[in-house]
mmCIF file of C-alpha atoms in Angstrom:
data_model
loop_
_atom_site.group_PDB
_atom_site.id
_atom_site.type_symbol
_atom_site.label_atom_id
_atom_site.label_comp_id
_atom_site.label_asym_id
_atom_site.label_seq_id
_atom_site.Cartn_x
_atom_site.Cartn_y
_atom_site.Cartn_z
ATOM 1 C CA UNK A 1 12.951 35.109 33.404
ATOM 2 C CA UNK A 2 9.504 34.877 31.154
ATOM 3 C CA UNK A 3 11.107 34.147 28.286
ATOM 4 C CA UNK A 4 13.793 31.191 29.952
ATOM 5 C CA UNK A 5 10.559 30.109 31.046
ATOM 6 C CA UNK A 6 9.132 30.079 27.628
ATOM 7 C CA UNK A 7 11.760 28.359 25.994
ATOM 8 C CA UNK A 8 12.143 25.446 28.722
ATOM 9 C CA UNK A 9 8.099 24.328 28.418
ATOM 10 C CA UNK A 10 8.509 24.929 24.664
ATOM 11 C CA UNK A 11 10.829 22.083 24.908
ATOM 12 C CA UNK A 12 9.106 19.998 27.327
ATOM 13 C CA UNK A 13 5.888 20.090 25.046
ATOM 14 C CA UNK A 14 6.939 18.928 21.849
ATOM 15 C CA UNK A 15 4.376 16.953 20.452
ATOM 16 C CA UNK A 16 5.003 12.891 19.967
ATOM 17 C CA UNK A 17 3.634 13.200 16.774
ATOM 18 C CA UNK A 18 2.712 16.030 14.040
ATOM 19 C CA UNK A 19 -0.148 13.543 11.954
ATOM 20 C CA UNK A 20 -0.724 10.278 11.756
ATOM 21 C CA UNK A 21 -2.920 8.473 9.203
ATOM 22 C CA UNK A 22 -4.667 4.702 9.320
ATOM 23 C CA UNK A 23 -6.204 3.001 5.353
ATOM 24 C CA UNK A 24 -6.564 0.617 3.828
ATOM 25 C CA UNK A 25 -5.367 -0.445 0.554
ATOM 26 C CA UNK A 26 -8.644 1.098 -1.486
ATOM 27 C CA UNK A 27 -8.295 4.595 0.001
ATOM 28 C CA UNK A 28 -10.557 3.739 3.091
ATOM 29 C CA UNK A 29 -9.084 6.181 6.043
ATOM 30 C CA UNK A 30 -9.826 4.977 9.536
ATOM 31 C CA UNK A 31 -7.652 6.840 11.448
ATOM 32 C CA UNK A 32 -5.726 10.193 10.563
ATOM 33 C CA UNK A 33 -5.034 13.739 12.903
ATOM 34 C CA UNK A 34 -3.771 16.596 11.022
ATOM 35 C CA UNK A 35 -3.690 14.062 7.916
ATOM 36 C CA UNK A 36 -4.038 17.220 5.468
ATOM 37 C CA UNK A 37 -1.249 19.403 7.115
ATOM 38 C CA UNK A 38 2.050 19.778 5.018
ATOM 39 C CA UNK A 39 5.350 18.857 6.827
ATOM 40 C CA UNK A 40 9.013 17.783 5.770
ATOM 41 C CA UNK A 41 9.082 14.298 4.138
ATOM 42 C CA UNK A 42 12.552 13.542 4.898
ATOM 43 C CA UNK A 43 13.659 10.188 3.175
ATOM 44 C CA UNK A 44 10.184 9.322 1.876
ATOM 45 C CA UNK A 45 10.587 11.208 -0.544
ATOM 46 C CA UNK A 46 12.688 8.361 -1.506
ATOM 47 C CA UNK A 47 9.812 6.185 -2.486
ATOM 48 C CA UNK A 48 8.931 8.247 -5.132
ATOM 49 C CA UNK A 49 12.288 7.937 -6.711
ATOM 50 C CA UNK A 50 12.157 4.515 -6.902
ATOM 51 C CA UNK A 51 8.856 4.239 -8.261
ATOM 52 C CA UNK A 52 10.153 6.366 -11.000
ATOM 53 C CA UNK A 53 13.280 4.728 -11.505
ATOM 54 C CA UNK A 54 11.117 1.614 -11.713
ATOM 55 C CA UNK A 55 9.029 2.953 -14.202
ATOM 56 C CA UNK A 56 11.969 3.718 -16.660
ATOM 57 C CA UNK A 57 13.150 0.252 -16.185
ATOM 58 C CA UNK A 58 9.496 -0.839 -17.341
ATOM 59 C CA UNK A 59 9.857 1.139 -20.369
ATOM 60 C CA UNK A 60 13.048 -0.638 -21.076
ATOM 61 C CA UNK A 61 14.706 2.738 -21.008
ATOM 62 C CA UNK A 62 17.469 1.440 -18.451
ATOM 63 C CA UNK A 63 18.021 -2.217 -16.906
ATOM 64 C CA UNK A 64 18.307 -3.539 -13.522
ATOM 65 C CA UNK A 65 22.031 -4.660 -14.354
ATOM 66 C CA UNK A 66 23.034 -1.629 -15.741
ATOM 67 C CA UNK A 67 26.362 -0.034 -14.497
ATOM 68 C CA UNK A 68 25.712 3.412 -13.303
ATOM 69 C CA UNK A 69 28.792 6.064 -12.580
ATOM 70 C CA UNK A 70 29.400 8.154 -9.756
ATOM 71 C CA UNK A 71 30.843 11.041 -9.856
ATOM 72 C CA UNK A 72 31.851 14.330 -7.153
ATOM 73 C CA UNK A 73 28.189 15.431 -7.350
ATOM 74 C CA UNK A 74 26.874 12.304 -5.750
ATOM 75 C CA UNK A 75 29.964 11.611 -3.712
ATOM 76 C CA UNK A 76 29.773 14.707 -1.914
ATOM 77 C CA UNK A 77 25.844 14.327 -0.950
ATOM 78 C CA UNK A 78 25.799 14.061 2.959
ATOM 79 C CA UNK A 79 23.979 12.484 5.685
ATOM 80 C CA UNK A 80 23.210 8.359 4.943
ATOM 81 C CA UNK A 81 25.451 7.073 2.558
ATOM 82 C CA UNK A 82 27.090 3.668 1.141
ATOM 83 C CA UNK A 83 31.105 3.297 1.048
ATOM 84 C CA UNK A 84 31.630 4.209 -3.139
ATOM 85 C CA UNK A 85 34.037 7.614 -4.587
ATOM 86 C CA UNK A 86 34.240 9.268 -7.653
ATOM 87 C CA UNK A 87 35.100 7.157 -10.460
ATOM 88 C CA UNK A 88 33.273 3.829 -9.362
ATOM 89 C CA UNK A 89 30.533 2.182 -11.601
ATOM 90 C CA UNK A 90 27.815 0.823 -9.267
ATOM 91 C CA UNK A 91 25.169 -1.585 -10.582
ATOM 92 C CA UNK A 92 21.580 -0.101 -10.435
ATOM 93 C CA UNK A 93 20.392 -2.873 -8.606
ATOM 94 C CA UNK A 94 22.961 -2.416 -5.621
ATOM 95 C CA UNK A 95 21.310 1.673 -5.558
ATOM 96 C CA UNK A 96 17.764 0.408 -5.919
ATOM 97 C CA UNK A 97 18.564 -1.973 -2.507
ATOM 98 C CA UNK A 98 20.570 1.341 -0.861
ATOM 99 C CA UNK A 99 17.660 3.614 -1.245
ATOM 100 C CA UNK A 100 14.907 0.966 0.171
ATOM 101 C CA UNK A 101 16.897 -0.715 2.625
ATOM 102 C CA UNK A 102 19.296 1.403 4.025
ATOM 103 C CA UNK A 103 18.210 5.109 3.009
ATOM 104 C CA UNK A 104 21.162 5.942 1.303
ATOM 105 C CA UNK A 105 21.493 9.888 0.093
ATOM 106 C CA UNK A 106 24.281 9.086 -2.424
ATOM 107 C CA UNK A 107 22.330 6.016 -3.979
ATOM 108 C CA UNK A 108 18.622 8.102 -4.357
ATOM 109 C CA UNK A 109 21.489 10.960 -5.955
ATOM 110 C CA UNK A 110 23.258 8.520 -7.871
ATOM 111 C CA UNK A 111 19.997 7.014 -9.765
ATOM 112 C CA UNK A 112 17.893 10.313 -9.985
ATOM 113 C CA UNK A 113 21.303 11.456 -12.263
ATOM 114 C CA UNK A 114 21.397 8.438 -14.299
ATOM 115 C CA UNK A 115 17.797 8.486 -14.873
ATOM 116 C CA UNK A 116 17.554 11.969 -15.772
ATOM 117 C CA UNK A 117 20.734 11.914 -18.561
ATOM 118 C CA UNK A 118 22.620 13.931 -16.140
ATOM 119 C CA UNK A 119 20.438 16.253 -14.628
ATOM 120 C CA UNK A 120 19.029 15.851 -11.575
ATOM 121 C CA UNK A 121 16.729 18.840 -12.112
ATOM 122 C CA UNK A 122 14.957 16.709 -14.542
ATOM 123 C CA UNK A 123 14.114 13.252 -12.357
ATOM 124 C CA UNK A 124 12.429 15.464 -10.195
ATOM 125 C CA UNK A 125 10.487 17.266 -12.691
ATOM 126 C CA UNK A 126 9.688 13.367 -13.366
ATOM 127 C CA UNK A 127 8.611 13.093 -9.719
ATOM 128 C CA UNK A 128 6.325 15.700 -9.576
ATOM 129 C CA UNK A 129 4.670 14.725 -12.817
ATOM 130 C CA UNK A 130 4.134 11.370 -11.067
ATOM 131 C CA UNK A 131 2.458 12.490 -8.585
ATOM 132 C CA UNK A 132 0.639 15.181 -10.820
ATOM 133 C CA UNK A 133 -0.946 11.790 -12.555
ATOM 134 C CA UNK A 134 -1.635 10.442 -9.072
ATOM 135 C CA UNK A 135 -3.582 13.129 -7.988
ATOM 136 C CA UNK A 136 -1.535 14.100 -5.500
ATOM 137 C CA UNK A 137 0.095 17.869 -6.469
ATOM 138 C CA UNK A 138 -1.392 19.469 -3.954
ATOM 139 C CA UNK A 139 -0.313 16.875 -1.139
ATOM 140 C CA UNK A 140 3.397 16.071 -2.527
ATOM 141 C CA UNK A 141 6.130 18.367 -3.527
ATOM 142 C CA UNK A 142 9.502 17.234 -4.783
ATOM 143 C CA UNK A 143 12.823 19.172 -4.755
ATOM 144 C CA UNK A 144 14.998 16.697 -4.426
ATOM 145 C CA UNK A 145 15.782 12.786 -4.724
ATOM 146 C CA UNK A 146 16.434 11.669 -1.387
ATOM 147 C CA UNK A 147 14.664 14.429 0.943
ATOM 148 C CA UNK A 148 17.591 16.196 2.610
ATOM 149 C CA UNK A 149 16.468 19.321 4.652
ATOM 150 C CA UNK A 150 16.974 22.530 2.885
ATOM 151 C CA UNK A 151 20.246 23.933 4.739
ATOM 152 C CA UNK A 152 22.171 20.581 3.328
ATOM 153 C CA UNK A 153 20.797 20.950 -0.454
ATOM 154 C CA UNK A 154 20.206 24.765 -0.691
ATOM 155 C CA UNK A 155 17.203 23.752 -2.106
ATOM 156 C CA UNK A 156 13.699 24.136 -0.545
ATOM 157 C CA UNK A 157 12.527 20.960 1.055
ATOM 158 C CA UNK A 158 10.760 18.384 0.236
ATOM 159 C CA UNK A 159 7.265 18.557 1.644
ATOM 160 C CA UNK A 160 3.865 16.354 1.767
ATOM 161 C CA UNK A 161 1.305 15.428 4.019
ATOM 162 C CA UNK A 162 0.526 11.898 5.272
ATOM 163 C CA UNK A 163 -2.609 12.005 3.023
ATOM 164 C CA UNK A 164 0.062 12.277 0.296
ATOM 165 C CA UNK A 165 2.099 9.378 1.429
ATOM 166 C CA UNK A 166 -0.678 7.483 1.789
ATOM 167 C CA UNK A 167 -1.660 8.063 -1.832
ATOM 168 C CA UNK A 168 1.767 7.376 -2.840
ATOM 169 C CA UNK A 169 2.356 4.366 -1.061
ATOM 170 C CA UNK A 170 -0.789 2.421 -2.134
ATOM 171 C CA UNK A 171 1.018 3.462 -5.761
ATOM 172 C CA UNK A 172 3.546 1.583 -4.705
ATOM 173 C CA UNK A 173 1.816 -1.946 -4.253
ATOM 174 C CA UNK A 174 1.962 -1.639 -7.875
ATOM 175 C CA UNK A 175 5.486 -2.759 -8.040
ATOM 176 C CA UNK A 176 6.276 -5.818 -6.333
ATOM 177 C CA UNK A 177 9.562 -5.725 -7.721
ATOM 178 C CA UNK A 178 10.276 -2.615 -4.802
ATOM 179 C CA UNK A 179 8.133 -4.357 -2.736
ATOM 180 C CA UNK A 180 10.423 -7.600 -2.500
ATOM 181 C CA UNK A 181 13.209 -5.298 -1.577
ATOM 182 C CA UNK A 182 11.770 -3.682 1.433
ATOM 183 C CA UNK A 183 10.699 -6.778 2.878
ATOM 184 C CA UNK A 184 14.511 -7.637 3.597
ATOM 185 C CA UNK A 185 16.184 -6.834 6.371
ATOM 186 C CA UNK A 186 19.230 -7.136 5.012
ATOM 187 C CA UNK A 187 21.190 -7.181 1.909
ATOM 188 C CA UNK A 188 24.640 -7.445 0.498
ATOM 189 C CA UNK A 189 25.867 -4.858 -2.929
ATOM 190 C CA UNK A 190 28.964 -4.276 -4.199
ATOM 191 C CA UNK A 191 29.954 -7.611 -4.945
ATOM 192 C CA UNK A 192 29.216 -9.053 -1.366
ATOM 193 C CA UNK A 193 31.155 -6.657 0.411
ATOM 194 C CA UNK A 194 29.014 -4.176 1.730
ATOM 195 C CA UNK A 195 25.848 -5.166 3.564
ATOM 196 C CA UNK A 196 23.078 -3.330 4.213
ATOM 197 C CA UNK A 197 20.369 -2.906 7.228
ATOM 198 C CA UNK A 198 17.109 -1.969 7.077
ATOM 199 C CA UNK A 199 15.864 1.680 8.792
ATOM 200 C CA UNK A 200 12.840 0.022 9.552
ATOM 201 C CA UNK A 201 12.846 -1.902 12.792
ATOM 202 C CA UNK A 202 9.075 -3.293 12.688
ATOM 203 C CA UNK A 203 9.700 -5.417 9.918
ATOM 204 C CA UNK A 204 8.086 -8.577 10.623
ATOM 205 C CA UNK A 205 5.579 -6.855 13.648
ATOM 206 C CA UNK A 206 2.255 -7.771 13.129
ATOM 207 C CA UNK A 207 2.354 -8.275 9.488
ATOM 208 C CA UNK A 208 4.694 -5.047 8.390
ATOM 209 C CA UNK A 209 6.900 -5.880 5.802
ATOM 210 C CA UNK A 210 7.407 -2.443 4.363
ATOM 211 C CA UNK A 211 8.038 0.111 3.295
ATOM 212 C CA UNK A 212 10.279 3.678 4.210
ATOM 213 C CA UNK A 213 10.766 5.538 7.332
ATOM 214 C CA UNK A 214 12.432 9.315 6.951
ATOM 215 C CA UNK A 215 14.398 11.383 9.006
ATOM 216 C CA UNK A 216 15.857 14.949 9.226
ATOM 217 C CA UNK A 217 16.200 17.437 12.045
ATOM 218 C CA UNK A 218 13.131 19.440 10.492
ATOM 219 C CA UNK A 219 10.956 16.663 9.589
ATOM 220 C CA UNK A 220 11.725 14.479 12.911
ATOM 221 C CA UNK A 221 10.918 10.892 12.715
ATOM 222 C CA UNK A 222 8.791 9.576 9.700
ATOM 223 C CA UNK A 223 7.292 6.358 8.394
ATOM 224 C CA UNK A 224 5.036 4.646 6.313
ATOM 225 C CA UNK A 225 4.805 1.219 6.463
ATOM 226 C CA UNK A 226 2.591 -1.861 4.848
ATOM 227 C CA UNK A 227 0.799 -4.766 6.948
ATOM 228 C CA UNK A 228 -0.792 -7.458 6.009
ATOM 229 C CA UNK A 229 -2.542 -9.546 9.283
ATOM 230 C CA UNK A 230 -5.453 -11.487 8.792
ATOM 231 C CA UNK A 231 -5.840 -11.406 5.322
ATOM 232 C CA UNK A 232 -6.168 -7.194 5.669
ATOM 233 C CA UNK A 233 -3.774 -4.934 4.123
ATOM 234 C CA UNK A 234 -3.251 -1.493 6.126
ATOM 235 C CA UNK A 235 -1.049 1.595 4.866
ATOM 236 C CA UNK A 236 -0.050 3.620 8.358
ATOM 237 C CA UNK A 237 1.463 6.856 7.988
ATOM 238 C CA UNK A 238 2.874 8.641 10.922
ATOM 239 C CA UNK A 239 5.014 12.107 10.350
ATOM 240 C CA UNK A 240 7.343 14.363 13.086
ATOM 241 C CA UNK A 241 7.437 11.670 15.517
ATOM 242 C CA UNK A 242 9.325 12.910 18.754
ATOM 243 C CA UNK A 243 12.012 9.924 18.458
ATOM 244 C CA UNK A 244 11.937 6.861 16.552
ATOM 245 C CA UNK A 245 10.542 4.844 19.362
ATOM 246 C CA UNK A 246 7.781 6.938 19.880
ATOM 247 C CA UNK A 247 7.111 6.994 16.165
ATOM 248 C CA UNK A 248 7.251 3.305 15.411
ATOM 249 C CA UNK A 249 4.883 2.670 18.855
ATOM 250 C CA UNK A 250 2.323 4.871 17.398
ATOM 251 C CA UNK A 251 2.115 2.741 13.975
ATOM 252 C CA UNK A 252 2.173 -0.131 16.545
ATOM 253 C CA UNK A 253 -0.856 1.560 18.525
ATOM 254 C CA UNK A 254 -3.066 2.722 15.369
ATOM 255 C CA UNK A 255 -2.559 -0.885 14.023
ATOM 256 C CA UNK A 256 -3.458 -2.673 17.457
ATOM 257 C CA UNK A 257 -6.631 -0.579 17.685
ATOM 258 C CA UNK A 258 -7.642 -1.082 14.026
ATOM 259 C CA UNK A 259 -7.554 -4.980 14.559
ATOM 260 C CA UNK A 260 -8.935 -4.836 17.901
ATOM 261 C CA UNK A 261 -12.033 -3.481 16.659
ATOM 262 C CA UNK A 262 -12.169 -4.129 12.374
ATOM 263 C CA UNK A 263 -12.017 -7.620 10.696
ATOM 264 C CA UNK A 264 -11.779 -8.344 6.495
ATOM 265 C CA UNK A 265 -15.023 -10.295 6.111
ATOM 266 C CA UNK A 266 -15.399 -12.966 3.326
ATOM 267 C CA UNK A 267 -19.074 -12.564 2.806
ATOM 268 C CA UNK A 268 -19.687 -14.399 -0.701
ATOM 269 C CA UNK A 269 -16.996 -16.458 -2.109
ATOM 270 C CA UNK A 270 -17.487 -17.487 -5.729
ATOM 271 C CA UNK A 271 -16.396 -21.032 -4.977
ATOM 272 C CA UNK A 272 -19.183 -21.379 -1.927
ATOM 273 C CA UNK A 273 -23.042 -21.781 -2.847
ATOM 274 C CA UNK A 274 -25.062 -19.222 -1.326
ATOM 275 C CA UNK A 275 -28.553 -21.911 -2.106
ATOM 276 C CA UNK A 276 -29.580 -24.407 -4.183
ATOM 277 C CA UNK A 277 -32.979 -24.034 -6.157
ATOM 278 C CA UNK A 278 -35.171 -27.026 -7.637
ATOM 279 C CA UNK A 279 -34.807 -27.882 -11.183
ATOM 280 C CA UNK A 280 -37.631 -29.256 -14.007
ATOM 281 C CA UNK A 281 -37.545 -31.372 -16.636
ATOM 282 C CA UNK A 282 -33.445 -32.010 -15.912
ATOM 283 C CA UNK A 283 -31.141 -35.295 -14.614
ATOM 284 C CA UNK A 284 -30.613 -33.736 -11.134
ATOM 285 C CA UNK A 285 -33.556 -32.383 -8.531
ATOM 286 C CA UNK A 286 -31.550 -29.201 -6.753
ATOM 287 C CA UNK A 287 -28.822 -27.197 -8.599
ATOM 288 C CA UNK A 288 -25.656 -25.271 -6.471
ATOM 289 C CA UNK A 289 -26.029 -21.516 -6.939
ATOM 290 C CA UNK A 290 -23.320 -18.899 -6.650
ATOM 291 C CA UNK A 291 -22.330 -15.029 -6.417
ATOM 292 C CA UNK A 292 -20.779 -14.395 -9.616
ATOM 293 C CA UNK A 293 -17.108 -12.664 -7.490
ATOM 294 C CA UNK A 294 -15.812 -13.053 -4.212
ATOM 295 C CA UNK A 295 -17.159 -10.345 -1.911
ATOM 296 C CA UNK A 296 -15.057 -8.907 1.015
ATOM 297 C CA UNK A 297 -15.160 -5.886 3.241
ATOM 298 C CA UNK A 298 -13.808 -4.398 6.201
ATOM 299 C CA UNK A 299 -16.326 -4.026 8.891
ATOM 300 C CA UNK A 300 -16.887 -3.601 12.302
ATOM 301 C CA UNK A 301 -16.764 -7.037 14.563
ATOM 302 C CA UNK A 302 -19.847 -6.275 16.030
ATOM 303 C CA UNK A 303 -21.830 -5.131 12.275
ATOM 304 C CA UNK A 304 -24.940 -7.183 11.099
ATOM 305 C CA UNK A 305 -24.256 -8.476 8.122
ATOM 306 C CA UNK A 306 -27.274 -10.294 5.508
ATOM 307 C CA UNK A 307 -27.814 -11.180 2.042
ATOM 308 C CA UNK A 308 -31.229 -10.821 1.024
ATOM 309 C CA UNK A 309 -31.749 -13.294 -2.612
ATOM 310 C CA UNK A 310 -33.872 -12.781 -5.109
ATOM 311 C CA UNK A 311 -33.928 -15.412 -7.256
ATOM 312 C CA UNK A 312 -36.178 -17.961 -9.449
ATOM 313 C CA UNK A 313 -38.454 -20.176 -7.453
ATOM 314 C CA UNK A 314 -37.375 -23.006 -9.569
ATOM 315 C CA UNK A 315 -35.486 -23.522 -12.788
ATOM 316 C CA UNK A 316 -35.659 -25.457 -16.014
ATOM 317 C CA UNK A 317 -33.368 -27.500 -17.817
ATOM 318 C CA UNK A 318 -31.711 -27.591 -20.504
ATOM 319 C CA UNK A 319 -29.462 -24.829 -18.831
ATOM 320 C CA UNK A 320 -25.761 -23.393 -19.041
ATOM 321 C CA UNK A 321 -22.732 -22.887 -16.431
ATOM 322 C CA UNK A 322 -22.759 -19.450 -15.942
ATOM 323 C CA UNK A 323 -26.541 -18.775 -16.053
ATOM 324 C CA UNK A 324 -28.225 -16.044 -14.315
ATOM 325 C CA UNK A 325 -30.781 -17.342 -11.937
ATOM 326 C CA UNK A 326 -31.587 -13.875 -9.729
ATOM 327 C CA UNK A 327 -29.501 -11.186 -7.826
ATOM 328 C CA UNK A 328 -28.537 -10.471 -4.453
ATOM 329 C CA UNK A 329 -28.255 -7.594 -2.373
ATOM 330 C CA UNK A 330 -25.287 -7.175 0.783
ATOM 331 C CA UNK A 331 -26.934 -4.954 3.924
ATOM 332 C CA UNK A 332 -24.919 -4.057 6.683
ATOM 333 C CA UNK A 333 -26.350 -2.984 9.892
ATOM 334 C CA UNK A 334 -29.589 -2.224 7.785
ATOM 335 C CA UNK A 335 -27.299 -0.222 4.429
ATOM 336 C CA UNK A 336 -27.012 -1.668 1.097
ATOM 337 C CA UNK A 337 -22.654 -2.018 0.381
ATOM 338 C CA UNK A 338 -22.993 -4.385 -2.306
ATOM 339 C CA UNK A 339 -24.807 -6.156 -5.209
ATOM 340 C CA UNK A 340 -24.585 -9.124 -7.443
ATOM 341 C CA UNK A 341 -25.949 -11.465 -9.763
ATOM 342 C CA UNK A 342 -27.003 -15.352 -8.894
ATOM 343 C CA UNK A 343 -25.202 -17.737 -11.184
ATOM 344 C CA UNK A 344 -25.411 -22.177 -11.429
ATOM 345 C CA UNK A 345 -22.044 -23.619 -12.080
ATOM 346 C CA UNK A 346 -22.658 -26.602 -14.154
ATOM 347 C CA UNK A 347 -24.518 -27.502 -17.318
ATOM 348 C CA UNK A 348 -28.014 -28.916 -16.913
ATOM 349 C CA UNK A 349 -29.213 -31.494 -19.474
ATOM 350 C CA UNK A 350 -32.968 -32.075 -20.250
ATOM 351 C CA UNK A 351 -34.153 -35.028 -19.886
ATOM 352 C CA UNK A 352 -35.667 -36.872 -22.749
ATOM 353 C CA UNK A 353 -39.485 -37.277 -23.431
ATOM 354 C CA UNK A 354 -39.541 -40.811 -22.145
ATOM 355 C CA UNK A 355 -37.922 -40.017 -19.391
ATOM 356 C CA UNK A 356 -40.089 -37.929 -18.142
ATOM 357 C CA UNK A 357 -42.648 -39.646 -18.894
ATOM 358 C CA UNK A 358 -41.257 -42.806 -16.750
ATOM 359 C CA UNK A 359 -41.269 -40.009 -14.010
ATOM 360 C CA UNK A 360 -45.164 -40.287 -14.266
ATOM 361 C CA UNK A 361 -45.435 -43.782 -13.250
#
């Protein structure tokens, strides 16, 4: 009777979520929950394999266009796949598309074995030295190409935590070229005749246009997903999501909050004079000066921002565009975030003896 009872709650309390992670695009974390626990990745796994397919076509190894074969090794992969048998020739664009768009096993198999000269053993060697140069070693951990749970591959799974994702998906705003493909939600390969949805339905929602969601029985519901809304760019990772509703509300939810309380501030902008300061002995009276680089952050709505100037009470001509004229200093709510120097924009000629002496009378 205990242990019916057991089982029955056991069921009814399955989390909505195992972790969940909020940064931006500069490894700022604003929101995360069990962000350093290892779980199944599922089919984001997949991103890596792209990225490294990607990378061999930057080295000219291999080319978009190329025709890749399939054989009864990637024919005979299971779960998500596109319509091709044994035999076929597919171009590696069409399996690029497959793997970002529509999560397709047989495409991530197909281009891990023509990357690797055959073996598939060896892309993911490839993918693990990846993220060995990334950093991330001890948060990602390839087996596969496509992240099918273990009973499927007979391999152990592929596991990461959504501090690892998040890693490896700011890596992947390296390569617009994947990045154009996971903005679409559709797509057609093989010569027009197969077309291809998108896994992930908040494409388009407040700003998301990318990039992979994942799914197994293990791993539950995955995603991690780019946004861009006012002029910020977010990375939200959410892993073991109860269903794919609950999952894709809770990037939805972390997102909402962020925005409700966080803006990107422009606080200097290089084209935008901060002051002007008086000038001696030159054809003009004031001169326009500038922070040397735009400066943004993302703060708080309600933070108190100032820039405190140091700079020269006046300045004398004959001077230069690009000349140094003092420093500034960023505080927010009382702390020091930033620092520059105080530039003019425009070349200041003297003005000749009689000139100034004119100015006398």
């Amino acid at each position: 009777m205990f242990g019916y009872i057991s089982v029955v709650f056991g069921r009814v309390n399955i989390p909505n979520y195992r972790s969940y992670l909020l940064g931006d695009t500069k490894g700022n974390i604003y929101y995360e929950k069990n962000a350093e626990k290892e779980y199944p990745l599922a089919s984001v796994t997949k991103v890596m394999t792209i990225m490294v397919t990607l990378d061999e076509i930057r080295k000219g190894n291999i080319g978009l266009y190329d025709e890749v074969p399939i054989d009864w090794e990637i024919v005979s992969v299971g779960g998500t796949i596109i319509p091709v048998k044994s035999g076929d020739k597919v171009l590696l664009i069409d399996l690029l598309k497959s793997a970002a768009i529509r999560s397709a096993n047989n495409a991530a198999y197909a281009l891990a074995k023509y990357v690797g000269k055959g073996s598939i053993s060896t892309f993911v060697e490839m993918m693990n030295e990846k993220a060995k140069k990334l950093g991330l070693e001890n948060d990602l951990e390839f087996h596969t190409p496509a992240g099918l749970p273990d009973y499927m591959t007979k391999k152990k799974m592929d596991m990461g935590t959504a501090k690892g994702i998040y890693g490896m998906t700011i890596e992947a705003l390296k390569y617009p070229e994947y990045l154009a493909i996971a903005r679409q939600k559709t797509a057609m390969i093989l010569n027009n005749t197969y077309e291809l949805r998108s896994t992930i339905k908040l494409l388009g929602t407040d700003g998301i246009y990318g990039l992979k969601t994942g799914y197994h029985r293990k791993a539950r519901f995955n995603i991690t997903v780019l946004s861009d809304k006012d002029n910020t760019n977010l990375v939200t990772v959410v892993m073991g999501g109860k269903t794919q509703d609950i999952r894709d509300d809770k990037v939805l939810e972390l997102n909402r909050k962020f925005h409700k309380i966080y803006r990107n501030k422009d606080i200097v902008k290089e084209s935008v004079p901060l002051l002007n300061i008086p000038v001696k002995n030159g054809y003009i009276n004031n001169v326009d000066v500038y922070g040397s680089k735009n400066l943004s952050r993302i703060l708080r709505k309600d933070s108190d921002v100032k820039i405190e100037v140091n700079r020269m009470s006046y300045v004398k001509a004959p001077m230069k565009n690009g000349d140094v004229v003092g420093s500034y200093k960023v505080l927010v709510n009382g702390s020091e975030i930033a620092s520059d120097k105080l530039i003019i924009k425009e070349n200041i000629e003297k003005k000749s003896i009689i000139d100034i002496i004119m100015d006398k009378f």
